[in-house]
CSV table of C-alpha atoms in Angstrom, one decimal:
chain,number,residue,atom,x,y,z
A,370,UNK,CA,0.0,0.0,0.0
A,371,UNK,CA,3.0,2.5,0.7
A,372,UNK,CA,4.3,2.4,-2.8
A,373,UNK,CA,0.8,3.7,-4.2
A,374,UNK,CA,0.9,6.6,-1.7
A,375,UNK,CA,3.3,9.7,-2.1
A,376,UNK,CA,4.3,11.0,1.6
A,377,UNK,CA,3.4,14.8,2.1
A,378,UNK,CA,6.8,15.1,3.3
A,379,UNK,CA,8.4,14.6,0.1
A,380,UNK,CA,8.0,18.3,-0.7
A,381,UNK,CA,10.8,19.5,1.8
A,382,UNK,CA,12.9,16.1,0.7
A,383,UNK,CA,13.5,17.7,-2.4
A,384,UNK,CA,13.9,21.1,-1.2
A,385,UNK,CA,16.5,19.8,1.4
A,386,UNK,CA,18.3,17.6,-1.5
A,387,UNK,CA,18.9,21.2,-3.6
A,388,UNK,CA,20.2,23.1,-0.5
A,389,UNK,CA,21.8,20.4,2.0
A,390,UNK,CA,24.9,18.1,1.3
A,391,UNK,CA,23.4,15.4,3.5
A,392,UNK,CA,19.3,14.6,4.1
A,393,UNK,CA,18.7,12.7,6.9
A,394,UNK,CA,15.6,10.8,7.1
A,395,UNK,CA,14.5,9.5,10.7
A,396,UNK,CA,11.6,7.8,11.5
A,397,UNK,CA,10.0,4.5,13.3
A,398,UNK,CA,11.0,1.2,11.6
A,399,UNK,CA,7.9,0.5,8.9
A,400,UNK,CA,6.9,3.8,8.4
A,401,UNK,CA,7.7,4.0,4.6
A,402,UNK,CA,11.2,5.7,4.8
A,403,UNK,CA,12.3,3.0,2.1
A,404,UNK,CA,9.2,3.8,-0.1
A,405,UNK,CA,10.0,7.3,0.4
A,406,UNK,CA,13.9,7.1,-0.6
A,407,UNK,CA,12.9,4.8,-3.2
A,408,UNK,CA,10.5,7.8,-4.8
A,409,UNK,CA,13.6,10.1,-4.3
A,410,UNK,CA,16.1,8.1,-5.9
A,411,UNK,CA,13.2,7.4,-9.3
A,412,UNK,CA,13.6,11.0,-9.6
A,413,UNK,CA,17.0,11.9,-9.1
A,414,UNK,CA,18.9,8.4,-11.0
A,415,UNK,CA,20.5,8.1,-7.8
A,416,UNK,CA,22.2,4.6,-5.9
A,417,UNK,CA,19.8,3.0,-3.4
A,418,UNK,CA,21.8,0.7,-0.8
A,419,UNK,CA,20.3,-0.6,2.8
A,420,UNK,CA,22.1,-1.5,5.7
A,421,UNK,CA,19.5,-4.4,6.8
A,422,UNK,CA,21.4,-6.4,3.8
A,423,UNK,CA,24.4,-8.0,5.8
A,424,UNK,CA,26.8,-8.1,3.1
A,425,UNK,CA,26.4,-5.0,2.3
A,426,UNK,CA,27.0,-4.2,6.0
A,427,UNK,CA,29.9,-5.9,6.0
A,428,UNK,CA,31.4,-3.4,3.1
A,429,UNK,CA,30.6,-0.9,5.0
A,430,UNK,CA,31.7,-1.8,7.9
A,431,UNK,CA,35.3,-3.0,6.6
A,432,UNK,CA,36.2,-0.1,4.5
A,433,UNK,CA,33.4,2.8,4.7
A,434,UNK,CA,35.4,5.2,2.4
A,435,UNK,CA,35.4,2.9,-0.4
A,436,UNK,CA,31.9,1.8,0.6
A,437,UNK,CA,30.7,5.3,-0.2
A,438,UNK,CA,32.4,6.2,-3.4
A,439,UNK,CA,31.3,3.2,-5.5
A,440,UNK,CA,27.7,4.4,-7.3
A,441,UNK,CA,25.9,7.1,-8.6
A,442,UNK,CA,24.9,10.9,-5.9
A,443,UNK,CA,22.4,11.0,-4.6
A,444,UNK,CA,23.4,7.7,-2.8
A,445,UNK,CA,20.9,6.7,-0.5
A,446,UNK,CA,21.8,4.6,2.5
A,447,UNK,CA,18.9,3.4,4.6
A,448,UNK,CA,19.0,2.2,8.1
A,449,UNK,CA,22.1,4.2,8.2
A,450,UNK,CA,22.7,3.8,12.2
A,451,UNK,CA,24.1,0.0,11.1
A,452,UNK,CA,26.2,1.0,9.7
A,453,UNK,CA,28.7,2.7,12.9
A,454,UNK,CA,30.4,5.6,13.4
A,455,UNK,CA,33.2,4.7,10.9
A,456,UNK,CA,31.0,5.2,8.2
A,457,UNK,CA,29.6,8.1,9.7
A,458,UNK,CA,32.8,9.5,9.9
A,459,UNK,CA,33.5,8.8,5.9
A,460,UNK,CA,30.5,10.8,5.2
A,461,UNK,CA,31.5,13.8,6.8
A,462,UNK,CA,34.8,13.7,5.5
A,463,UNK,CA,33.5,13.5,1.8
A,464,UNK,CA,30.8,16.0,2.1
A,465,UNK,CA,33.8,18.1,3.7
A,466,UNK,CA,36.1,17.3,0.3
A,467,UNK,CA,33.3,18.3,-1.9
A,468,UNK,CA,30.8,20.5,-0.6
A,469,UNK,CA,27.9,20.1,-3.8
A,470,UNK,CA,24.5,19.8,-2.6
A,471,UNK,CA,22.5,16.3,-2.6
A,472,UNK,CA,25.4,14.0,-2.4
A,473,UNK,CA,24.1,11.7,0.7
A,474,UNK,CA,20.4,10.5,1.5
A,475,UNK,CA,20.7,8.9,5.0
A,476,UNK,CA,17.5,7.0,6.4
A,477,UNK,CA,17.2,5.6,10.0
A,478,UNK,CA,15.3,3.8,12.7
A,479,UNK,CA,17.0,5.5,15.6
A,480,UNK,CA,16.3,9.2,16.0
A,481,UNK,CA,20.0,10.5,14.6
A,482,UNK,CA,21.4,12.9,17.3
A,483,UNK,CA,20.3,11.1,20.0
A,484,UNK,CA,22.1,7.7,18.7
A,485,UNK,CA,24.6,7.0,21.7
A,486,UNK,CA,26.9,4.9,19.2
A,487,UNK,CA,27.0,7.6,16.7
A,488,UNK,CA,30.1,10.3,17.3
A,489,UNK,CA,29.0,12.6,14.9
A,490,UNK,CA,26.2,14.6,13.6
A,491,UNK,CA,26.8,15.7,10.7
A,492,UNK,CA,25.7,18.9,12.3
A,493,UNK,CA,25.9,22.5,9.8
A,494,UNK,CA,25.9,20.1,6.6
A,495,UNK,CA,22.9,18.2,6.8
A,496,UNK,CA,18.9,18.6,7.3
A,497,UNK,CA,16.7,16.4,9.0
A,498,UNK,CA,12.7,15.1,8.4
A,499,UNK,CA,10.9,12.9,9.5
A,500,UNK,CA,8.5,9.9,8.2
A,501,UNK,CA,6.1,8.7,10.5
A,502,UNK,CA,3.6,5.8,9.7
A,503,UNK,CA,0.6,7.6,7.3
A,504,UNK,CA,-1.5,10.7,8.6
A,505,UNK,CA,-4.9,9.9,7.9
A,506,UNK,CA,-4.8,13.3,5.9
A,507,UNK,CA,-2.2,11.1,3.0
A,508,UNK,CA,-4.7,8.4,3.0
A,509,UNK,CA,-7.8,10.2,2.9
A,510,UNK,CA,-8.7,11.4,-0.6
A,511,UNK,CA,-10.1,14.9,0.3
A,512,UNK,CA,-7.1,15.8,2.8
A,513,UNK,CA,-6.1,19.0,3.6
A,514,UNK,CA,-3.9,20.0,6.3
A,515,UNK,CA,-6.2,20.8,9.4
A,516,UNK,CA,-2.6,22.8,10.9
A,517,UNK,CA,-2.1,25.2,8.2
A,518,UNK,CA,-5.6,26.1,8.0
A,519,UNK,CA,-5.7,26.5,11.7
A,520,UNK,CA,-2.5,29.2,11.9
A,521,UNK,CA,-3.9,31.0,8.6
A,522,UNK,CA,-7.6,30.7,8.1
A,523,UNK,CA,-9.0,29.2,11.1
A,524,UNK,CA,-12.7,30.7,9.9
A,525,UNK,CA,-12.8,29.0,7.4
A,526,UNK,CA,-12.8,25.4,9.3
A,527,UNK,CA,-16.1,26.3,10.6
A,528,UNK,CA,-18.1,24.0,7.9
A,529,UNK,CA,-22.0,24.2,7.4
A,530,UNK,CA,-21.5,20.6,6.2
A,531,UNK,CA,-21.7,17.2,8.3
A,532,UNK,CA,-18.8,15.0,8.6
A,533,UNK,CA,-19.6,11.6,7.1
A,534,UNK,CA,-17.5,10.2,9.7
A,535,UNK,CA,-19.5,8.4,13.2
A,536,UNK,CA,-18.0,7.7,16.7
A,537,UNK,CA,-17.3,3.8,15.8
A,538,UNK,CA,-15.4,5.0,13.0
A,539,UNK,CA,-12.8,7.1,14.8
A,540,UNK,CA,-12.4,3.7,17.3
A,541,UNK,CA,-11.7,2.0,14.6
A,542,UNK,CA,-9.1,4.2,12.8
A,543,UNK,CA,-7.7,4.3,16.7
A,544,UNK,CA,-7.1,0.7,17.0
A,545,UNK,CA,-6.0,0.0,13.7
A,546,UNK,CA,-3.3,2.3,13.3
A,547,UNK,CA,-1.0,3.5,10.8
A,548,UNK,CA,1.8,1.8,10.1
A,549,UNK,CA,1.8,1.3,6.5
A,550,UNK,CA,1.6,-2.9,7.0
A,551,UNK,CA,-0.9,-3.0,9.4
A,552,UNK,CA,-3.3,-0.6,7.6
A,553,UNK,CA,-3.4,-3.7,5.1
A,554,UNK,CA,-4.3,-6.2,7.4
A,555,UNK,CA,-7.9,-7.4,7.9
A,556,UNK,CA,-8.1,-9.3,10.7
A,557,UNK,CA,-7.5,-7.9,14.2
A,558,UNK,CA,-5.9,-11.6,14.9
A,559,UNK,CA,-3.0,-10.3,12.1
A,560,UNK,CA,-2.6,-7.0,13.3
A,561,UNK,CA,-1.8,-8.2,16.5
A,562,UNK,CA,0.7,-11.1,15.7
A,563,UNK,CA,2.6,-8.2,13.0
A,564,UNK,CA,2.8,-5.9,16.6
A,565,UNK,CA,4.1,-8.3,18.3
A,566,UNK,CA,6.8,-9.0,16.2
A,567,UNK,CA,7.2,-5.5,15.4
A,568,UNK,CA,7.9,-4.5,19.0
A,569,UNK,CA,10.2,-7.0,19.4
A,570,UNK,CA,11.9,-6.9,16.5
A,571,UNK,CA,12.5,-3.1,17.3
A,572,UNK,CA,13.9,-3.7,21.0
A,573,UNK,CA,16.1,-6.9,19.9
A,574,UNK,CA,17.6,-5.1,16.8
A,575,UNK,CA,17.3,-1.1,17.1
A,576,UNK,CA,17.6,-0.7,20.7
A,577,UNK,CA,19.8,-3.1,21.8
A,578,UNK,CA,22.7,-2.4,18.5
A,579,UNK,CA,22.4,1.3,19.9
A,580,UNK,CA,22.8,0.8,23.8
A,581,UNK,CA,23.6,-1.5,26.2
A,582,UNK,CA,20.6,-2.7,27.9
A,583,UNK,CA,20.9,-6.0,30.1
A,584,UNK,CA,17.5,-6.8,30.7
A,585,UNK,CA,15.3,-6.1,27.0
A,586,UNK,CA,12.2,-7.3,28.3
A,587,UNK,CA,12.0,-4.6,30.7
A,588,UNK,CA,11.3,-1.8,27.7
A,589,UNK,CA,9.1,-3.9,26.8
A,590,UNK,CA,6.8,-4.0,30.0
A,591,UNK,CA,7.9,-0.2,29.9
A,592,UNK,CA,6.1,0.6,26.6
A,593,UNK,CA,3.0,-1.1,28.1
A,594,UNK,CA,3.0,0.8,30.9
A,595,UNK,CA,3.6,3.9,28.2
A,596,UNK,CA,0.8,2.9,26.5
A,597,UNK,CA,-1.5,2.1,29.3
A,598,UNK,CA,-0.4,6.0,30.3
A,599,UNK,CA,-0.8,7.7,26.9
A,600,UNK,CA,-1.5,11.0,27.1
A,601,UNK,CA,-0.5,11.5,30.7
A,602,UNK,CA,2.6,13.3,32.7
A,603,UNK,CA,4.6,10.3,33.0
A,604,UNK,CA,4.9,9.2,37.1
A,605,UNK,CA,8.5,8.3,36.9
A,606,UNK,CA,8.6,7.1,41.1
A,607,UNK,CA,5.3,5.0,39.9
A,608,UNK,CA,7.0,3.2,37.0
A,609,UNK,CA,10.2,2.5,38.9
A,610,UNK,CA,7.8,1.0,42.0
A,611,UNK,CA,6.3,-1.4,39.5
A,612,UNK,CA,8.9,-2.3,37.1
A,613,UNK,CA,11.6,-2.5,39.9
A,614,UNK,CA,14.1,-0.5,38.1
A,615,UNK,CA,15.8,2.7,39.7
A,616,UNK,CA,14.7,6.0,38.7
A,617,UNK,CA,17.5,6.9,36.5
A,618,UNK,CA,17.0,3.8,34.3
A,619,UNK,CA,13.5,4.3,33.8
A,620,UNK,CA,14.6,8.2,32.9
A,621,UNK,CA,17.3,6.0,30.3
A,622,UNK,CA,14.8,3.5,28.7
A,623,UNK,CA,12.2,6.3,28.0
A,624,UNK,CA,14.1,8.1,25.8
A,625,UNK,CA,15.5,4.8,24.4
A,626,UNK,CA,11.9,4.2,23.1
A,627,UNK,CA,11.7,7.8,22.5
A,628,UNK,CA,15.0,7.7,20.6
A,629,UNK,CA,13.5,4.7,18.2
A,630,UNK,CA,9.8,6.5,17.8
A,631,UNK,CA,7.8,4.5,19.9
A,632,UNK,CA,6.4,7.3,22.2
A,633,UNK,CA,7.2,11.4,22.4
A,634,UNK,CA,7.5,13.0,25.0
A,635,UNK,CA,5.4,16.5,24.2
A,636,UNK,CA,7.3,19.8,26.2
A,637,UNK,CA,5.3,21.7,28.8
A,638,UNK,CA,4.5,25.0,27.3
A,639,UNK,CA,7.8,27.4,28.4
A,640,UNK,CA,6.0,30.8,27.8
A,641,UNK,CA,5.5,32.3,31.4
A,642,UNK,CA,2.1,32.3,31.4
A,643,UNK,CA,1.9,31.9,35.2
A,644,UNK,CA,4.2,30.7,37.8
A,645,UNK,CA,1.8,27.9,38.6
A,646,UNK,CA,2.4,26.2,35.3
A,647,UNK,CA,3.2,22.4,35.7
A,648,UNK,CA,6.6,21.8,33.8
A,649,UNK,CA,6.7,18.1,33.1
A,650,UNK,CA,5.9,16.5,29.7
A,651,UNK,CA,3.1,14.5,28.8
A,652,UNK,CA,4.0,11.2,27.0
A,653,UNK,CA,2.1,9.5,23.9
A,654,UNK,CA,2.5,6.4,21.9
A,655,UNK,CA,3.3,7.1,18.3
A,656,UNK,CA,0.7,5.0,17.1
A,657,UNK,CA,-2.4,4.1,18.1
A,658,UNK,CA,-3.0,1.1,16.9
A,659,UNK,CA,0.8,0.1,18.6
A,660,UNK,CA,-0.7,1.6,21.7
A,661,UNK,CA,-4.5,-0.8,21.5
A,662,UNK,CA,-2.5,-3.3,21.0
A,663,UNK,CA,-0.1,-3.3,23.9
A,664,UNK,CA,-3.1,-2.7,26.3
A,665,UNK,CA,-5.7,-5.5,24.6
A,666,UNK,CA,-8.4,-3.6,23.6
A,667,UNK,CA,-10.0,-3.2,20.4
A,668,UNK,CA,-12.7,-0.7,18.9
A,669,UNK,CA,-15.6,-2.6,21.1
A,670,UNK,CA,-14.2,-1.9,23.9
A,671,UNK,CA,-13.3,1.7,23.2
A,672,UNK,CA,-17.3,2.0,22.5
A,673,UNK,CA,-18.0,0.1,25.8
A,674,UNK,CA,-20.2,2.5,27.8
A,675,UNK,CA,-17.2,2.4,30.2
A,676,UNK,CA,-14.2,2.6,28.6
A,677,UNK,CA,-11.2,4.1,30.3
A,678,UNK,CA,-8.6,3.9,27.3
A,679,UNK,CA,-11.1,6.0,25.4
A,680,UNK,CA,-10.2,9.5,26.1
A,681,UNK,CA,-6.5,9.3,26.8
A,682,UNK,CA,-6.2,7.4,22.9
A,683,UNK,CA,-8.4,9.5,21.0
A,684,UNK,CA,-6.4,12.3,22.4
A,685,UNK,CA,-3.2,10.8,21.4
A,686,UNK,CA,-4.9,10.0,18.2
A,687,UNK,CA,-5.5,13.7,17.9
A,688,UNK,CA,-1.9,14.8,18.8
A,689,UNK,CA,-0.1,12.0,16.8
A,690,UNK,CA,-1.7,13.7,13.1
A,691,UNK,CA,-0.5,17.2,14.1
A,692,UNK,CA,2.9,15.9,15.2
A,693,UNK,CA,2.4,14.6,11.6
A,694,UNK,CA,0.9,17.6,9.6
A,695,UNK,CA,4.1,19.4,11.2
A,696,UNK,CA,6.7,17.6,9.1
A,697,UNK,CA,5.5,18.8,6.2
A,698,UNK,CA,3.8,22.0,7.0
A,699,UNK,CA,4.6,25.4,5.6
A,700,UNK,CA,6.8,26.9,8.8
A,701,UNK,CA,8.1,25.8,11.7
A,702,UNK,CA,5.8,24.9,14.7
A,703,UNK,CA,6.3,23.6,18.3
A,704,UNK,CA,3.8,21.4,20.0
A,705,UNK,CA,3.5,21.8,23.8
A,706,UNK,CA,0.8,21.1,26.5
A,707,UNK,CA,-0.5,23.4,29.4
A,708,UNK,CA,-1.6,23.1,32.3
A,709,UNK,CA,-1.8,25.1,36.0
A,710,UNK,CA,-1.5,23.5,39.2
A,711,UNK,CA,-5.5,23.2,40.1
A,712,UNK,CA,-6.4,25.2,37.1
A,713,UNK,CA,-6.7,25.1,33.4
A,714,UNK,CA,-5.4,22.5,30.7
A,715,UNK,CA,-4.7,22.2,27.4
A,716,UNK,CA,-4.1,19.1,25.6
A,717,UNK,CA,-2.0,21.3,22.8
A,718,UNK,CA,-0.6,24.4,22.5
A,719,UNK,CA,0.8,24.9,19.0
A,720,UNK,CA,3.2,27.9,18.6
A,721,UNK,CA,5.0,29.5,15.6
A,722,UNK,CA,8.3,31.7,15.4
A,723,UNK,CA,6.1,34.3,15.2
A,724,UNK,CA,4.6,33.8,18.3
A,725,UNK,CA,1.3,33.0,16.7
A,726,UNK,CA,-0.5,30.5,19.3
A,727,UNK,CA,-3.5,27.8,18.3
A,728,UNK,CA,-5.3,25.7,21.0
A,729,UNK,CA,-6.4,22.3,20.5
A,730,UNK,CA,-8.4,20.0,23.5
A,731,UNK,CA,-9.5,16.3,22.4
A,732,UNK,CA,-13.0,14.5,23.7
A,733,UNK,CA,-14.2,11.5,23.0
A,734,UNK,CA,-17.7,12.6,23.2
A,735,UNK,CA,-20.4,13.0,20.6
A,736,UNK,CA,-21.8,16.3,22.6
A,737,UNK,CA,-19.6,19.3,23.6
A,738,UNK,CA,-20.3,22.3,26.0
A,739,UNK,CA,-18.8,25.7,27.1
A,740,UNK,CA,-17.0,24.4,29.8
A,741,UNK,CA,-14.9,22.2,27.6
A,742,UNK,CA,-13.4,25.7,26.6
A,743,UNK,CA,-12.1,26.3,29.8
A,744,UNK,CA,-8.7,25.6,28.8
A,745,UNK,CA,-8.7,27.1,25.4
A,746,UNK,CA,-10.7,30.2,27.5
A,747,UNK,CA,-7.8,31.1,29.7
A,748,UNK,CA,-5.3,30.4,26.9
A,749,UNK,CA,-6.6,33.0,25.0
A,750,UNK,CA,-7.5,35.7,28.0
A,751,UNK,CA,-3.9,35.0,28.9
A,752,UNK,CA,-2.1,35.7,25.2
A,753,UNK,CA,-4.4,38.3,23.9
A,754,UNK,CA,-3.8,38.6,20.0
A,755,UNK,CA,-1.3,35.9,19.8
A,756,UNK,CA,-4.1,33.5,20.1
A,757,UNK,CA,-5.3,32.6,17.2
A,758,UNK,CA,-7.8,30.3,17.8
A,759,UNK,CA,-8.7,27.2,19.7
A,760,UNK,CA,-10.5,24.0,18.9
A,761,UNK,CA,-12.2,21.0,20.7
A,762,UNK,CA,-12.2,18.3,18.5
A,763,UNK,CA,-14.9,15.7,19.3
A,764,UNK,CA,-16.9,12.7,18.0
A,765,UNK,CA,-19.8,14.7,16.9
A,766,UNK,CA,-20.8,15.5,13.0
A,767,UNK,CA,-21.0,19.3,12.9
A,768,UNK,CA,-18.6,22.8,13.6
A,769,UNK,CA,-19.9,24.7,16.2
A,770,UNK,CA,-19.2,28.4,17.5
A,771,UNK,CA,-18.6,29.0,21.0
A,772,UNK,CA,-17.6,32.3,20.9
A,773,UNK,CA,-14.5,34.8,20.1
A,774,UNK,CA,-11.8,32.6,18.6
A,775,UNK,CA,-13.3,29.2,19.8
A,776,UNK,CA,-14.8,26.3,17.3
A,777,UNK,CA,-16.0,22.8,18.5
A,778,UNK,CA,-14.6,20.0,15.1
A,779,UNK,CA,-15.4,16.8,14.4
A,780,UNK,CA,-12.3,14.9,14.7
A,781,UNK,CA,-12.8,14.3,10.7
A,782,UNK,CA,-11.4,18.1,10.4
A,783,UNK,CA,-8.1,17.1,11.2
A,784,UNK,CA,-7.8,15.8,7.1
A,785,UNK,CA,-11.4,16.1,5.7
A,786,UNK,CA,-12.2,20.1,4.7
């Protein structure tokens, strides 16, 4: 299904190719990095070479210099982090010889500057992106970006039209995820075995060539506790108390799985809004469906009239297609979360260099009322003109005005306009 679908992101991959020596892809294993490079190198008559081959590895591994003059620019190496700091080192020192634009396309698994094993950066000569498993916006075939609209014409996402999406839908879409391989999968039974062996595959390969972890099925039992906490302020004494690990090893393995795309960690907002402001970050999974899986429930359950997992995954659903929409959007934007110490919240505070600040809170209910604007309310008393707007998306069919600034969205708005 991935080679039939162009990523958004390929936009700034061949604006970064014409004004960088080195592009640096990073993203979670099976998220279509290969598909993208694969598009890049049709167009450009470049050498495609991965790193997952062993022989290949070997090459590069025993002599990197020659490994890296033998075939065509742009050469494309995926699962570059394989590959070791030698050939890292090669790299720089060519792109330091011959300083043309689009010589190197480097794609990996591990999130590049954060790679303990890797020496070097390639920082000043290269630019980063990343691909992440599809947005619903690149699969649905009316998308538009919900983000761009939101900073430059937030009016006009206030639609007379219904959404033709229900509640059980977005369940659904929540559980199954979006990991280009599982989106193919029919059965619930074949998603789950492909997680599985996806999260372990991850942990035994990525993780473990990248640091030195003696016990791997602890991360493991960590990203279920991650998932069973999506959408929360990680409680760092909790997870050491019930995984029996010391505090600064939990801190470790978190951004291990942070460092291979499994969960982010989303910043507290660092404006000084008020000295009450809670400072720590709020964790999600990267993927939904990842996230269902790990904690057994499917899109029943999540319609159950009780359903605890429903609120804190929708939300991460919500927050996971913006991270998205970001890689490819227009300008720069940072995603944050607020919230006062026995006060207001917001789920997600976008902000651009400009200063320019959007709002967004998740429910999963079909009904929404003023005082889900709370929030979003004292946001925008706070920041004045910098707000732009603020939005509760919701699992209702209609746009609704609440106000100065303020719109209630079906959740379908996020890629459906």
């Amino acid at each position: 299904m991935s080679e039939l679908i162009s990523r958004r992101v390929i936009g700034h991959a061949e604006e970064f190719l014409d004004a960088f020596r080195v592009v640096i892809v990073n993203g979670p294993r099976q998220s279509g990095k290969t598909t993208l490079l694969q598009q890049l190198n049709a167009g450009r008559g470049g050498t495609y070479l991965t790193l997952d081959d062993g022989p290949l590895r070997a090459a590069a591994q025993a002599d990197p210099s020659a490994f890296i003059t033998d075939g065509s620019r742009p050469m494309m190496i995926d699962e570059i982090q394989r590959g070791g700091d030698d050939l890292i080192l090669a790299i720089k020192a060519e792109v330091d010889r011959n300083p043309e634009r689009g010589q190197f396309v480097l794609a990996g698994s591990t999130r590049f500057l954060s790679t303990p094993s890797l020496s070097e950066s390639l920082a000043g000569r290269a630019g980063i992106l990343e691909v992440w498993p599809f947005a619903q916006e690149e699969l649905a075939p009316t998308g538009g970006s919900f983000l761009v609209a939101a900073f430059d014409n937030p009016e006009a996402l206030r639609s007379s039209s219904l959404s033709d999406h229900e509640r059980r839908d977005y369940f659904e879409l929540v559980c199954r995820g979006f990991y280009p391989e599982a989106i193919g999968m029919r059965s619930e039974f074949t998603r789950g075995s492909w997680y599985r062996t996806y999260v372990q595959s991850v942990i035994d390969t990525d993780i473990r060539e990248m640091a030195r972890v003696d016990e791997p099925s602890n991360l493991g039992q960590l990203l279920s506790l991650a998932a069973a906490s999506t959408a929360q302020e990680p409680n760092i004494m909790k997870i050491s108390s019930d995984l029996q690990l010391h505090r600064t090893t939990v801190s470790r393995y978190l951004g291990l799985l942070e460092t291979v795309f499994l969960i982010r960690q989303i910043p507290a907002w660092s404006r000084n809004l008020t000295a009450r402001a809670v400072r720590r970050p709020k964790l999600h999974v990267t993927d939904t469906g990842l996230a269902a899986h790990l904690i057994g429930v499917d899109a029943d359950g999540l319609a159950a009239r009780v359903s605890p997992a429903r609120g804190p995954l929708v939300e991460s659903f919500i927050v996971n297609e913006i991270a998205k929409q970001a890689t490819w959007a227009p300008f720069p934007v940072g995603l944050h979360h607020w919230r006062v110490s026995q006060g207001a919240e917001v789920d997600l505070v976008l902000e651009r260099n400009n200063g320019r600040v959007v709002g967004v809170e998740a429910k999963a209910t079909d009904a929404v009322k003023q005082d889900d604007f709370k929030g979003l309310i004292a946001l925008r008393e706070s920041l004045g003109e910098s707000f732009v707007h603020g939005f509760v998306f919701y699992t209702g069919v209609r746009s609704l005005s609440f106000g100065d600034r303020l719109t209630a969205l079906p959740i379908s708005a996020l890629w459906d306009r």
